Short mmCIF file of C-alpha atoms in Angstrom, two decimals:
data_model
loop_
_atom_site.label_atom_id
_atom_site.label_comp_id
_atom_site.label_asym_id
_atom_site.label_seq_id
_atom_site.Cartn_x
_atom_site.Cartn_y
_atom_site.Cartn_z
CA UNK A 1 0.00 0.00 0.00
CA UNK A 2 2.93 2.30 0.40
CA UNK A 3 3.37 2.48 -3.38
CA UNK A 4 0.06 4.23 -4.04
CA UNK A 5 0.52 7.58 -5.76
CA UNK A 6 -2.13 10.14 -6.40
CA UNK A 7 -1.46 12.39 -9.38
CA UNK A 8 -1.45 16.12 -8.73
CA UNK A 9 -4.48 17.89 -10.27
CA UNK A 10 -2.20 20.20 -12.28
CA UNK A 11 -0.14 17.39 -13.78
CA UNK A 12 -1.11 16.57 -17.38
CA UNK A 13 0.00 13.92 -19.81
CA UNK A 14 2.91 14.76 -22.13
CA UNK A 15 0.55 14.45 -25.10
CA UNK A 16 -1.67 17.25 -23.74
CA UNK A 17 1.08 19.86 -23.43
CA UNK A 18 1.63 22.71 -25.92
CA UNK A 19 2.92 21.38 -29.24
CA UNK A 20 6.53 22.24 -30.10
CA UNK A 21 5.50 24.06 -33.29
CA UNK A 22 3.62 26.61 -31.20
CA UNK A 23 6.04 27.27 -28.35
CA UNK A 24 9.11 27.28 -30.61
CA UNK A 25 7.65 30.38 -32.32
CA UNK A 26 7.26 32.34 -29.07
CA UNK A 27 10.05 34.70 -30.09
CA UNK A 28 8.12 35.68 -33.20
CA UNK A 29 5.01 36.14 -31.07
CA UNK A 30 6.85 38.34 -28.54
CA UNK A 31 8.43 40.37 -31.35
CA UNK A 32 5.01 40.88 -33.00
CA UNK A 33 3.24 41.95 -29.80
CA UNK A 34 6.13 44.27 -28.90
CA UNK A 35 5.90 45.98 -32.28
CA UNK A 36 2.10 46.27 -31.96
CA UNK A 37 2.45 47.80 -28.49
CA UNK A 38 5.09 50.24 -29.73
CA UNK A 39 2.93 51.25 -32.70
CA UNK A 40 -0.12 51.78 -30.48
CA UNK A 41 1.87 53.81 -27.96
CA UNK A 42 3.44 55.93 -30.71
CA UNK A 43 0.00 56.68 -32.16
CA UNK A 44 -0.90 58.47 -28.91
CA UNK A 45 2.14 60.73 -29.09
CA UNK A 46 0.94 64.31 -29.27
CA UNK A 47 -2.51 63.51 -27.88
CA UNK A 48 -1.70 64.98 -24.48
CA UNK A 49 -3.38 67.88 -22.75
CA UNK A 50 -3.08 71.07 -24.73
CA UNK A 51 -2.05 74.46 -23.42
CA UNK A 52 -3.81 75.55 -20.24
CA UNK A 53 -5.95 78.67 -20.67
CA UNK A 54 -5.33 81.56 -18.29
CA UNK A 55 -8.19 81.69 -15.73
CA UNK A 56 -7.35 85.35 -15.09
CA UNK A 57 -7.70 86.39 -18.73
CA UNK A 58 -10.16 89.26 -19.23
CA UNK A 59 -13.75 88.17 -19.83
CA UNK A 60 -15.41 89.21 -23.07
CA UNK A 61 -18.90 90.44 -22.12
CA UNK A 62 -21.89 90.85 -24.43
CA UNK A 63 -23.61 94.25 -24.47
CA UNK A 64 -26.37 92.93 -22.19
CA UNK A 65 -23.86 91.47 -19.74
CA UNK A 66 -21.95 94.77 -19.68
CA UNK A 67 -25.17 96.45 -18.46
CA UNK A 68 -25.95 93.85 -15.79
CA UNK A 69 -22.60 93.06 -14.18
CA UNK A 70 -21.59 93.55 -11.48
CA UNK A 71 -24.94 92.35 -10.14
CA UNK A 72 -26.50 93.89 -7.04
CA UNK A 73 -26.31 91.64 -3.97
CA UNK A 74 -29.64 90.66 -2.37
CA UNK A 75 -29.26 91.61 1.32
CA UNK A 76 -31.80 88.97 2.42
CA UNK A 77 -29.16 86.30 1.82
CA UNK A 78 -26.34 86.72 4.30
CA UNK A 79 -23.88 84.30 5.84
CA UNK A 80 -22.48 83.74 9.30
CA UNK A 81 -19.00 83.15 7.87
CA UNK A 82 -16.55 84.63 5.37
CA UNK A 83 -16.78 83.73 1.70
CA UNK A 84 -14.57 80.88 0.58
CA UNK A 85 -11.50 82.13 -1.27
CA UNK A 86 -12.25 82.18 -5.00
CA UNK A 87 -9.20 80.08 -5.88
CA UNK A 88 -10.28 77.40 -3.41
CA UNK A 89 -13.90 77.39 -4.62
CA UNK A 90 -12.87 77.35 -8.29
CA UNK A 91 -10.38 74.54 -7.71
CA UNK A 92 -12.83 72.04 -6.26
CA UNK A 93 -15.94 71.38 -8.28
CA UNK A 94 -17.65 68.67 -10.28
CA UNK A 95 -18.42 70.32 -13.62
CA UNK A 96 -17.68 67.23 -15.68
CA UNK A 97 -18.71 69.13 -18.82
CA UNK A 98 -15.28 70.75 -18.62
CA UNK A 99 -13.10 68.01 -17.15
CA UNK A 100 -13.13 64.95 -14.93
CA UNK A 101 -10.40 66.52 -12.81
CA UNK A 102 -11.93 68.64 -10.05
CA UNK A 103 -9.35 71.42 -10.31
CA UNK A 104 -9.60 71.87 -14.11
CA UNK A 105 -12.97 73.60 -14.70
CA UNK A 106 -11.63 77.01 -13.65
CA UNK A 107 -9.30 76.83 -16.64
CA UNK A 108 -12.06 75.98 -19.12
CA UNK A 109 -15.20 77.73 -17.83
CA UNK A 110 -14.57 80.97 -19.73
CA UNK A 111 -14.66 78.99 -23.00
CA UNK A 112 -18.22 77.75 -22.40
CA UNK A 113 -20.45 79.12 -25.13
CA UNK A 114 -23.96 79.82 -23.82
CA UNK A 115 -25.30 81.02 -27.14
CA UNK A 116 -27.39 79.68 -28.97
CA UNK A 117 -28.70 77.67 -25.98
CA UNK A 118 -32.39 78.05 -25.21
CA UNK A 119 -34.82 77.00 -22.49
CA UNK A 120 -38.22 75.80 -23.66
CA UNK A 121 -41.11 76.07 -21.20
CA UNK A 122 -44.21 74.15 -22.27
CA UNK A 123 -46.91 72.03 -20.74
CA UNK A 124 -49.43 73.31 -18.25
CA UNK A 125 -48.57 77.01 -18.62
CA UNK A 126 -50.65 79.86 -20.00
CA UNK A 127 -47.71 81.46 -21.80
CA UNK A 128 -45.32 78.84 -23.26
CA UNK A 129 -41.91 80.35 -23.97
CA UNK A 130 -38.62 79.58 -25.64
CA UNK A 131 -35.98 81.83 -24.10
CA UNK A 132 -32.29 82.27 -24.74
CA UNK A 133 -29.82 83.68 -22.24
CA UNK A 134 -30.31 87.25 -23.51
CA UNK A 135 -34.10 86.93 -23.07
CA UNK A 136 -33.52 85.79 -19.51
CA UNK A 137 -31.16 88.70 -18.86
CA UNK A 138 -33.80 91.13 -20.16
CA UNK A 139 -36.83 89.55 -18.45
CA UNK A 140 -35.49 88.43 -15.09
CA UNK A 141 -34.36 90.36 -12.02
CA UNK A 142 -30.73 89.18 -11.92
CA UNK A 143 -29.31 89.24 -8.39
CA UNK A 144 -26.44 87.91 -6.35
CA UNK A 145 -27.06 85.79 -3.26
CA UNK A 146 -24.64 84.35 -0.75
CA UNK A 147 -25.02 80.63 -0.19
CA UNK A 148 -23.33 78.04 1.96
CA UNK A 149 -22.92 74.81 0.03
CA UNK A 150 -22.43 71.54 1.88
CA UNK A 151 -21.70 68.19 0.28
CA UNK A 152 -21.96 64.58 1.39
CA UNK A 153 -18.24 64.32 0.58
CA UNK A 154 -17.66 66.32 3.80
CA UNK A 155 -16.70 69.64 2.27
CA UNK A 156 -18.44 73.00 2.49
CA UNK A 157 -17.94 76.44 1.02
CA UNK A 158 -19.58 79.84 1.18
CA UNK A 159 -19.92 81.37 -2.28
CA UNK A 160 -21.79 84.08 -4.16
CA UNK A 161 -24.44 82.85 -6.61
CA UNK A 162 -25.73 84.96 -9.50
CA UNK A 163 -29.08 84.22 -11.11
CA UNK A 164 -32.76 84.93 -10.76
CA UNK A 165 -35.55 83.63 -8.51
CA UNK A 166 -37.56 80.78 -10.01
CA UNK A 167 -40.72 82.65 -9.01
CA UNK A 168 -39.85 85.41 -11.48
CA UNK A 169 -39.77 82.89 -14.34
CA UNK A 170 -43.00 81.24 -13.17
CA UNK A 171 -44.68 84.66 -13.12
CA UNK A 172 -43.74 85.09 -16.80
CA UNK A 173 -45.05 81.70 -18.00
CA UNK A 174 -48.07 81.54 -15.64
CA UNK A 175 -48.39 77.86 -14.63
CA UNK A 176 -51.93 76.50 -14.60
CA UNK A 177 -53.52 75.24 -11.39
CA UNK A 178 -53.26 71.62 -12.64
CA UNK A 179 -49.46 71.85 -12.86
CA UNK A 180 -47.85 69.90 -10.03
CA UNK A 181 -44.12 69.88 -10.83
CA UNK A 182 -41.34 71.34 -12.92
CA UNK A 183 -39.22 69.03 -15.03
#
């Protein structure tokens, strides 16, 4: 009984191993995959990040924006703390339209083109509208408010916000009494 041997599960018969014609050509295989890797890597040369725009470059305002800015601050919205430094606030945000890197949007935000974007308001309203940004500037009471933003990621900042009250837009389009939500 001492001569009983149990084959290891990984041990295979000689006839089941890789044929010599395949493994003898491994050098050709390695050479081919190395060349393919080199060619693929070389094709990405020059595809890096381009020049970084200057976030402090002067802003080009439209005629309407020249009239509106700087916006008057609404004194009803005050804070119990100082505003977060602009460089800190601009360096930590999730505007993935500009970049997946949280510190990048401040370098790209000034290149965002907001024209010819429009907002279409339809449904249960008495006065359906299609408005572009200039219409909104002309129709709405643009104001600045101070807000404290808190995130589930355990960060917070106090920042100015410029825009208009939703109520002002609803007054323009006159929602019907059957309307229950805004989408």
